Amino acid sequence: MPGDSAPSNGLGDDTNATEPTDDSPGPTPFRYQAEVDPGETRHFRHEVGETYLGDSVEIPVTVINGEHDGPTVFLTAAIHGDELNGVKVLQEVADGYAPAQIHGTLVCLHVCNVPGYLAQQRYLPIYDQDLNRSFPGKPRSNTAERMANAIYETFIKQCDLGLDFHTSTRGRTTMYHVRADMNRPEVARLARAFGSNVVLSGEADGGSLRSVASTAGIPTITIEMGRAHRFQPELIERGLEGVESVLAEFDVLPNRSVIYPGWRRIVDAANDKTWLRADTGGLVDMEYDAPLVYEGDTVCTITDHFKTRERAIRAPFTGLVVGALQNPVAAPGHPLCHLVSVDEETAAEIQREIDSGEFSERPWA
């Protein structure tokens, strides 16, 4: 099992990743405080902290240890406690695969931020600490770092690659997309295998699970999908398809197919994306019918309460609205829309999908 060093199964090399050899040791138990043997699925709760009353804080975990040798894949959800689409994805993954199908091991950490989940808050309640800025954590530190350390040391360090599911924060929504450091070949392979149309490339914030795991040689991507505080069935279904595509790419499911979307936009330059921000306070109305907007189009308008003053916010370039404000009031500087550029060929393909009814993405819906 990998620790602080990079995984030794060659995930960054497409030519020999996870290929069995004659001297392969075969499947092995997955160990935490107990063992999950090859051919076994186990659902359990693992302690990562304590409450004020001394009661344990336990995260729900599923380990599916396959009957065949292969990589160990972690899936995490609700690192931010109110981001729920990923929780449903992991529930379906944990229920949908049997050890006989799996070449390797699946580790599903269903709800990482249990205190935030119980309060339906993004951060740890009371302390207002961000669990996703606390990895790899420390065993003797604040609450967030202790929880992060328990999760990272017990589960993440044993894995070979990972999928971290998120949604937008409260008051905003986001188009289904992947975030990944595409300058890392093994991470780029993982991101492409997930099959999303849009990939936002770049290093993750310090202390995030994606950043820490990828730096430690465990390629990890973040999947952003929709809004907080709800299940969105279409996005959940796409998330499940992405999981299966990744498992196919890395031969965890060797008889399944990898998803190749009709178009893909990898955004890897700062000037290819921007947040459109309010420069005046007021009420916000979105003015576009589909996420594809053309240079000069009015994306939204801001009016005062008397409707005597109106400010149009226009697209500075042709692109996709991948994130949008949900709360319809804004102050100067408030982020309204996250826009990423697309070239003429990609815009034409997206427009064709919109005109034919194939393009159903409505990030604000």
CSV table of C-alpha atoms in Angstrom, one decimal:
chain,number,residue,atom,x,y,z
A,1,MET,CA,0.0,0.0,0.0
A,2,PRO,CA,1.4,3.5,-0.8
A,3,GLY,CA,2.2,5.8,2.0
A,4,ASP,CA,3.9,9.2,1.6
A,5,SER,CA,5.6,7.9,-1.6
A,6,ALA,CA,4.0,7.7,-5.0
A,7,PRO,CA,1.9,4.7,-5.9
A,8,SER,CA,3.9,1.9,-7.5
A,9,ASN,CA,1.2,0.6,-9.9
A,10,GLY,CA,2.1,2.8,-12.9
A,11,LEU,CA,-1.1,4.9,-13.0
A,12,GLY,CA,0.7,7.6,-14.9
A,13,ASP,CA,1.6,5.3,-17.7
A,14,ASP,CA,-1.2,4.4,-20.1
A,15,THR,CA,0.7,1.4,-21.5
A,16,ASN,CA,0.9,-0.8,-18.4
A,17,ALA,CA,-1.4,0.6,-15.8
A,18,THR,CA,-2.8,-2.1,-13.5
A,19,GLU,CA,-1.9,-4.9,-15.9
A,20,PRO,CA,-1.7,-8.2,-14.0
A,21,THR,CA,1.6,-10.1,-14.2
A,22,ASP,CA,2.5,-13.7,-13.5
A,23,ASP,CA,4.2,-12.7,-10.2
A,24,SER,CA,1.3,-10.4,-9.1
A,25,PRO,CA,0.7,-10.9,-5.3
A,26,GLY,CA,-3.1,-11.0,-5.9
A,27,PRO,CA,-5.8,-9.2,-3.9
A,28,THR,CA,-4.9,-8.3,-0.3
A,29,PRO,CA,-7.0,-7.2,2.7
A,30,PHE,CA,-7.8,-3.5,3.1
A,31,ARG,CA,-6.7,-2.6,6.6
A,32,TYR,CA,-8.0,0.2,8.9
A,33,GLN,CA,-8.5,-0.7,12.5
A,34,ALA,CA,-9.8,-4.0,11.2
A,35,GLU,CA,-9.6,-5.8,7.8
A,36,VAL,CA,-11.8,-6.1,4.8
A,37,ASP,CA,-10.8,-9.3,3.0
A,38,PRO,CA,-10.8,-9.8,-0.8
A,39,GLY,CA,-14.2,-10.7,-1.9
A,40,GLU,CA,-15.9,-8.8,0.9
A,41,THR,CA,-18.0,-5.6,1.2
A,42,ARG,CA,-18.2,-3.9,4.5
A,43,HIS,CA,-20.2,-0.9,5.7
A,44,PHE,CA,-19.0,0.6,8.9
A,45,ARG,CA,-18.6,3.9,10.8
A,46,HIS,CA,-15.1,5.1,11.7
A,47,GLU,CA,-14.3,7.6,14.5
A,48,VAL,CA,-12.6,10.8,13.5
A,49,GLY,CA,-13.3,13.0,16.5
A,50,GLU,CA,-15.5,13.7,19.6
A,51,THR,CA,-18.3,16.1,20.5
A,52,TYR,CA,-18.4,18.4,23.5
A,53,LEU,CA,-20.1,15.5,25.4
A,54,GLY,CA,-17.3,13.1,24.6
A,55,ASP,CA,-19.5,11.2,22.1
A,56,SER,CA,-17.6,10.0,19.1
A,57,VAL,CA,-17.9,11.6,15.7
A,58,GLU,CA,-18.1,8.8,13.1
A,59,ILE,CA,-18.0,8.9,9.4
A,60,PRO,CA,-19.9,6.3,7.3
A,61,VAL,CA,-17.6,4.2,5.2
A,62,THR,CA,-18.0,1.4,2.6
A,63,VAL,CA,-15.1,-0.7,1.5
A,64,ILE,CA,-15.6,-3.0,-1.5
A,65,ASN,CA,-12.6,-5.2,-1.8
A,66,GLY,CA,-12.6,-7.0,-5.1
A,67,GLU,CA,-11.9,-10.6,-5.8
A,68,HIS,CA,-9.2,-9.6,-8.3
A,69,ASP,CA,-6.1,-7.5,-7.8
A,70,GLY,CA,-6.1,-3.8,-9.0
A,71,PRO,CA,-5.8,-0.2,-7.8
A,72,THR,CA,-7.5,1.2,-4.7
A,73,VAL,CA,-9.8,4.1,-5.5
A,74,PHE,CA,-11.2,6.5,-2.9
A,75,LEU,CA,-14.5,8.5,-3.3
A,76,THR,CA,-15.3,11.3,-0.9
A,77,ALA,CA,-18.4,13.4,-0.4
A,78,ALA,CA,-19.6,16.1,1.9
A,79,ILE,CA,-16.2,17.5,2.9
A,80,HIS,CA,-18.4,20.6,2.9
A,81,GLY,CA,-21.4,19.5,4.9
A,82,ASP,CA,-24.2,20.9,2.8
A,83,GLU,CA,-23.0,19.6,-0.6
A,84,LEU,CA,-25.3,16.6,-1.1
A,85,ASN,CA,-25.2,15.4,-4.7
A,86,GLY,CA,-22.0,13.5,-4.1
A,87,VAL,CA,-23.5,11.8,-1.0
A,88,LYS,CA,-26.1,10.3,-3.3
A,89,VAL,CA,-23.5,9.3,-5.9
A,90,LEU,CA,-21.5,7.4,-3.2
A,91,GLN,CA,-24.6,5.7,-1.9
A,92,GLU,CA,-25.3,4.3,-5.3
A,93,VAL,CA,-21.7,3.3,-5.9
A,94,ALA,CA,-21.6,1.5,-2.6
A,95,ASP,CA,-24.8,-0.3,-3.4
A,96,GLY,CA,-24.1,-0.9,-7.1
A,97,TYR,CA,-20.9,-2.9,-7.3
A,98,ALA,CA,-20.1,-6.4,-5.9
A,99,PRO,CA,-16.6,-7.7,-5.1
A,100,ALA,CA,-16.8,-10.2,-8.0
A,101,GLN,CA,-16.9,-7.3,-10.4
A,102,ILE,CA,-14.1,-5.3,-8.9
A,103,HIS,CA,-10.4,-5.5,-9.8
A,104,GLY,CA,-9.0,-3.6,-6.9
A,105,THR,CA,-10.8,-1.9,-4.0
A,106,LEU,CA,-13.3,0.9,-3.7
A,107,VAL,CA,-13.3,3.1,-0.6
A,108,CYS,CA,-16.4,5.2,-0.2
A,109,LEU,CA,-16.2,7.9,2.5
A,110,HIS,CA,-19.9,8.9,2.3
A,111,VAL,CA,-19.9,12.0,4.6
A,112,CYS,CA,-16.5,13.4,5.6
A,113,ASN,CA,-17.7,16.5,7.5
A,114,VAL,CA,-20.3,14.9,9.8
A,115,PRO,CA,-20.8,17.9,12.1
A,116,GLY,CA,-21.4,20.2,9.1
A,117,TYR,CA,-23.7,17.6,7.5
A,118,LEU,CA,-25.8,17.3,10.6
A,119,ALA,CA,-26.1,21.1,10.8
A,120,GLN,CA,-26.4,21.4,7.0
A,121,GLN,CA,-23.6,23.9,6.9
A,122,ARG,CA,-20.5,24.1,4.7
A,123,TYR,CA,-17.9,24.4,7.4
A,124,LEU,CA,-17.5,22.8,10.9
A,125,PRO,CA,-20.2,24.4,13.1
A,126,ILE,CA,-19.2,26.7,15.9
A,127,TYR,CA,-15.5,26.8,14.8
A,128,ASP,CA,-16.3,27.8,11.2
A,129,GLN,CA,-13.3,25.7,10.0
A,130,ASP,CA,-13.0,24.5,6.4
A,131,LEU,CA,-12.2,20.8,6.4
A,132,ASN,CA,-11.1,21.1,2.8
A,133,ARG,CA,-8.3,23.5,3.8
A,134,SER,CA,-7.1,21.2,6.6
A,135,PHE,CA,-5.5,18.2,4.9
A,136,PRO,CA,-3.3,16.2,5.6
A,137,GLY,CA,-4.1,17.5,9.1
A,138,LYS,CA,-2.3,16.9,12.4
A,139,PRO,CA,-3.3,14.5,15.2
A,140,ARG,CA,-2.7,17.2,17.8
A,141,SER,CA,-4.3,20.4,16.4
A,142,ASN,CA,-7.7,22.0,16.0
A,143,THR,CA,-10.9,20.0,15.3
A,144,ALA,CA,-10.7,20.3,11.5
A,145,GLU,CA,-7.1,19.2,11.3
A,146,ARG,CA,-7.6,16.3,13.6
A,147,MET,CA,-10.6,15.1,11.5
A,148,ALA,CA,-8.6,15.6,8.3
A,149,ASN,CA,-5.7,13.7,9.7
A,150,ALA,CA,-7.8,10.7,10.8
A,151,ILE,CA,-9.4,10.5,7.3
A,152,TYR,CA,-6.1,11.0,5.4
A,153,GLU,CA,-3.9,8.6,7.4
A,154,THR,CA,-6.5,5.9,7.7
A,155,PHE,CA,-8.0,5.8,4.2
A,156,ILE,CA,-6.5,8.2,1.7
A,157,LYS,CA,-2.9,7.2,2.0
A,158,GLN,CA,-3.8,3.6,1.2
A,159,CYS,CA,-5.3,4.6,-2.2
A,160,ASP,CA,-3.9,5.0,-5.7
A,161,LEU,CA,-6.4,7.6,-7.1
A,162,GLY,CA,-9.4,9.5,-5.9
A,163,LEU,CA,-12.6,11.3,-6.8
A,164,ASP,CA,-13.7,14.1,-4.5
A,165,PHE,CA,-17.4,15.2,-5.1
A,166,HIS,CA,-18.5,18.8,-4.4
A,167,THR,CA,-21.3,21.2,-5.4
A,168,SER,CA,-21.3,25.0,-5.5
A,169,THR,CA,-21.6,26.9,-2.2
A,170,ARG,CA,-25.0,28.2,-0.9
A,171,GLY,CA,-26.5,30.9,-3.0
A,172,ARG,CA,-24.7,29.8,-6.2
A,173,THR,CA,-24.9,26.9,-8.7
A,174,THR,CA,-22.3,25.4,-11.0
A,175,MET,CA,-22.3,23.5,-14.2
A,176,TYR,CA,-21.2,19.9,-14.0
A,177,HIS,CA,-17.4,20.0,-14.5
A,178,VAL,CA,-14.1,18.7,-13.2
A,179,ARG,CA,-11.2,20.5,-11.6
A,180,ALA,CA,-7.8,19.1,-11.9
A,181,ASP,CA,-4.1,20.0,-12.2
A,182,MET,CA,-3.7,19.0,-15.9
A,183,ASN,CA,0.1,19.6,-15.7
A,184,ARG,CA,0.3,16.3,-13.8
A,185,PRO,CA,0.0,13.5,-16.5
A,186,GLU,CA,-1.5,11.0,-14.1
A,187,VAL,CA,-4.1,13.6,-12.9
A,188,ALA,CA,-4.8,14.6,-16.5
A,189,ARG,CA,-5.5,10.9,-17.4
A,190,LEU,CA,-7.9,10.6,-14.5
A,191,ALA,CA,-9.7,13.9,-15.4
A,192,ARG,CA,-10.1,12.9,-19.1
A,193,ALA,CA,-11.4,9.5,-18.0
A,194,PHE,CA,-14.2,11.0,-16.0
A,195,GLY,CA,-15.7,12.3,-19.2
A,196,SER,CA,-17.0,15.7,-18.3
A,197,ASN,CA,-17.2,18.3,-21.1
A,198,VAL,CA,-15.5,21.0,-19.1
A,199,VAL,CA,-12.2,20.7,-17.1
A,200,LEU,CA,-10.9,23.7,-15.2
A,201,SER,CA,-7.2,23.1,-14.9
A,202,GLY,CA,-5.0,24.4,-12.1
A,203,GLU,CA,-3.5,23.7,-8.7
A,204,ALA,CA,-6.0,23.3,-5.9
A,205,ASP,CA,-5.9,25.5,-2.8
A,206,GLY,CA,-3.4,24.6,-0.1
A,207,GLY,CA,-4.8,22.1,2.4
A,208,SER,CA,-7.5,20.8,0.0
A,209,LEU,CA,-7.8,17.0,-0.3
A,210,ARG,CA,-7.1,17.3,-4.1
A,211,SER,CA,-3.9,19.2,-3.6
A,212,VAL,CA,-2.5,17.2,-0.8
A,213,ALA,CA,-3.3,13.8,-2.3
A,214,SER,CA,-2.1,14.6,-5.8
A,215,THR,CA,1.2,16.0,-4.4
A,216,ALA,CA,1.7,12.8,-2.5
A,217,GLY,CA,1.3,10.7,-5.7
A,218,ILE,CA,-2.3,9.9,-5.4
A,219,PRO,CA,-3.9,11.5,-8.5
A,220,THR,CA,-7.2,13.2,-7.4
A,221,ILE,CA,-9.8,15.3,-9.1
A,222,THR,CA,-12.6,17.4,-7.8
A,223,ILE,CA,-16.1,17.0,-9.4
A,224,GLU,CA,-18.3,20.1,-9.1
A,225,MET,CA,-22.0,19.4,-9.7
A,226,GLY,CA,-24.9,21.8,-9.2
A,227,ARG,CA,-26.2,23.3,-6.0
A,228,ALA,CA,-25.9,22.7,-2.2
A,229,HIS,CA,-28.8,21.5,-0.1
A,230,ARG,CA,-30.5,19.2,-2.6
A,231,PHE,CA,-30.3,16.1,-4.9
A,232,GLN,CA,-30.3,16.8,-8.6
A,233,PRO,CA,-31.0,13.5,-10.3
A,234,GLU,CA,-29.6,14.3,-13.8
A,235,LEU,CA,-26.3,15.4,-12.3
A,236,ILE,CA,-26.2,12.4,-10.0
A,237,GLU,CA,-26.7,10.1,-12.9
A,238,ARG,CA,-23.8,11.8,-14.8
A,239,GLY,CA,-21.6,11.5,-11.8
A,240,LEU,CA,-22.3,7.7,-11.7
A,241,GLU,CA,-21.4,7.5,-15.3
A,242,GLY,CA,-18.2,9.3,-14.7
A,243,VAL,CA,-17.3,7.0,-11.8
A,244,GLU,CA,-17.8,3.9,-14.1
A,245,SER,CA,-15.8,5.5,-16.8
A,246,VAL,CA,-12.8,6.1,-14.4
A,247,LEU,CA,-13.1,2.5,-13.2
A,248,ALA,CA,-13.1,1.3,-16.8
A,249,GLU,CA,-10.0,3.4,-17.7
A,250,PHE,CA,-8.0,2.0,-14.7
A,251,ASP,CA,-9.2,-1.6,-15.3
A,252,VAL,CA,-11.1,-1.7,-12.0
A,253,LEU,CA,-14.0,-2.6,-14.3
A,254,PRO,CA,-12.1,-4.1,-17.2
A,255,ASN,CA,-15.2,-5.0,-19.2
A,256,ARG,CA,-16.8,-1.5,-19.1
A,257,SER,CA,-16.3,1.4,-21.5
A,258,VAL,CA,-14.6,4.8,-21.0
A,259,ILE,CA,-16.8,7.8,-21.8
A,260,TYR,CA,-15.7,10.2,-24.5
A,261,PRO,CA,-17.8,13.3,-24.6
A,262,GLY,CA,-18.8,14.9,-28.0
A,263,TRP,CA,-16.8,18.0,-27.0
A,264,ARG,CA,-14.4,18.9,-24.3
A,265,ARG,CA,-13.0,22.3,-23.1
A,266,ILE,CA,-9.9,22.2,-20.9
A,267,VAL,CA,-9.5,25.7,-19.4
A,268,ASP,CA,-5.9,26.1,-18.4
A,269,ALA,CA,-5.2,29.8,-18.6
A,270,ALA,CA,-6.3,32.6,-16.3
A,271,ASN,CA,-7.4,34.8,-19.2
A,272,ASP,CA,-9.7,32.0,-20.5
A,273,LYS,CA,-12.0,32.4,-17.5
A,274,THR,CA,-13.4,35.2,-15.4
A,275,TRP,CA,-16.0,36.0,-12.8
A,276,LEU,CA,-18.4,38.7,-14.0
A,277,ARG,CA,-19.0,40.9,-11.0
A,278,ALA,CA,-21.6,43.5,-10.0
A,279,ASP,CA,-20.4,47.1,-10.1
A,280,THR,CA,-23.6,48.4,-8.5
A,281,GLY,CA,-26.0,47.1,-5.9
A,282,GLY,CA,-29.5,45.9,-6.7
A,283,LEU,CA,-31.7,43.1,-8.0
A,284,VAL,CA,-30.3,40.6,-10.5
A,285,ASP,CA,-32.1,39.1,-13.4
A,286,MET,CA,-30.4,36.4,-15.5
A,287,GLU,CA,-31.0,37.2,-19.2
A,288,TYR,CA,-29.7,34.1,-21.1
A,289,ASP,CA,-31.6,31.0,-22.1
A,290,ALA,CA,-28.6,28.6,-22.4
A,291,PRO,CA,-25.1,28.5,-20.8
A,292,LEU,CA,-23.5,29.4,-24.2
A,293,VAL,CA,-23.3,33.2,-24.5
A,294,TYR,CA,-21.6,35.2,-27.2
A,295,GLU,CA,-19.3,38.2,-26.9
A,296,GLY,CA,-21.4,41.3,-26.2
A,297,ASP,CA,-24.5,39.3,-25.1
A,298,THR,CA,-26.3,40.6,-22.0
A,299,VAL,CA,-25.7,37.9,-19.4
A,300,CYS,CA,-27.7,39.6,-16.6
A,301,THR,CA,-29.1,42.9,-15.5
A,302,ILE,CA,-29.0,44.7,-12.2
A,303,THR,CA,-31.8,47.1,-11.4
A,304,ASP,CA,-32.5,49.3,-8.3
A,305,HIS,CA,-35.7,48.7,-6.3
A,306,PHE,CA,-37.6,51.5,-8.2
A,307,LYS,CA,-36.5,50.1,-11.5
A,308,THR,CA,-35.3,53.6,-12.5
A,309,ARG,CA,-31.7,52.4,-13.0
A,310,GLU,CA,-30.5,49.4,-14.9
A,311,ARG,CA,-27.0,48.1,-15.5
A,312,ALA,CA,-26.4,45.4,-18.1
A,313,ILE,CA,-23.6,42.9,-17.5
A,314,ARG,CA,-22.2,41.7,-20.9
A,315,ALA,CA,-20.1,38.8,-21.9
A,316,PRO,CA,-16.5,39.9,-22.6
A,317,PHE,CA,-16.0,36.9,-24.8
A,318,THR,CA,-17.9,33.9,-26.2
A,319,GLY,CA,-18.1,31.3,-23.6
A,320,LEU,CA,-19.9,29.0,-21.2
A,321,VAL,CA,-21.5,30.1,-18.0
A,322,VAL,CA,-20.2,27.4,-15.6
A,323,GLY,CA,-21.3,29.1,-12.4
A,324,ALA,CA,-24.1,31.4,-11.6
A,325,LEU,CA,-25.6,33.4,-8.7
A,326,GLN,CA,-28.7,31.9,-7.2
A,327,ASN,CA,-29.4,34.6,-4.6
A,328,PRO,CA,-30.9,37.4,-6.8
A,329,VAL,CA,-29.5,40.4,-4.8
A,330,ALA,CA,-26.0,41.8,-5.2
A,331,ALA,CA,-23.7,44.4,-3.9
A,332,PRO,CA,-20.8,46.0,-5.7
A,333,GLY,CA,-18.1,43.4,-6.3
A,334,HIS,CA,-20.5,40.5,-5.8
A,335,PRO,CA,-19.7,37.5,-8.2
A,336,LEU,CA,-22.6,37.0,-10.7
A,337,CYS,CA,-21.4,34.5,-13.2
A,338,HIS,CA,-18.3,32.3,-13.9
A,339,LEU,CA,-17.6,32.4,-17.6
A,340,VAL,CA,-15.0,30.2,-19.5
A,341,SER,CA,-14.1,30.9,-23.1
A,342,VAL,CA,-14.7,28.5,-26.0
A,343,ASP,CA,-13.4,28.6,-29.5
A,344,GLU,CA,-15.5,28.8,-32.6
A,345,GLU,CA,-15.5,25.1,-33.3
A,346,THR,CA,-16.5,24.2,-29.8
A,347,ALA,CA,-19.2,26.9,-29.7
A,348,ALA,CA,-20.6,25.6,-32.9
A,349,GLU,CA,-20.9,22.0,-31.5
A,350,ILE,CA,-22.5,23.3,-28.3
A,351,GLN,CA,-24.9,25.4,-30.3
A,352,ARG,CA,-25.8,22.3,-32.4
A,353,GLU,CA,-26.6,20.4,-29.2
A,354,ILE,CA,-28.7,23.3,-27.9
A,355,ASP,CA,-30.6,23.5,-31.2
A,356,SER,CA,-31.2,19.8,-31.3
A,357,GLY,CA,-32.2,19.5,-27.7
A,358,GLU,CA,-29.2,17.3,-26.8
A,359,PHE,CA,-27.7,20.0,-24.5
A,360,SER,CA,-29.7,19.9,-21.3
A,361,GLU,CA,-27.3,21.7,-18.9
A,362,ARG,CA,-29.0,24.5,-17.0
A,363,PRO,CA,-26.8,25.4,-14.1
A,364,TRP,CA,-29.3,27.8,-12.7
A,365,ALA,CA,-32.3,25.5,-12.9
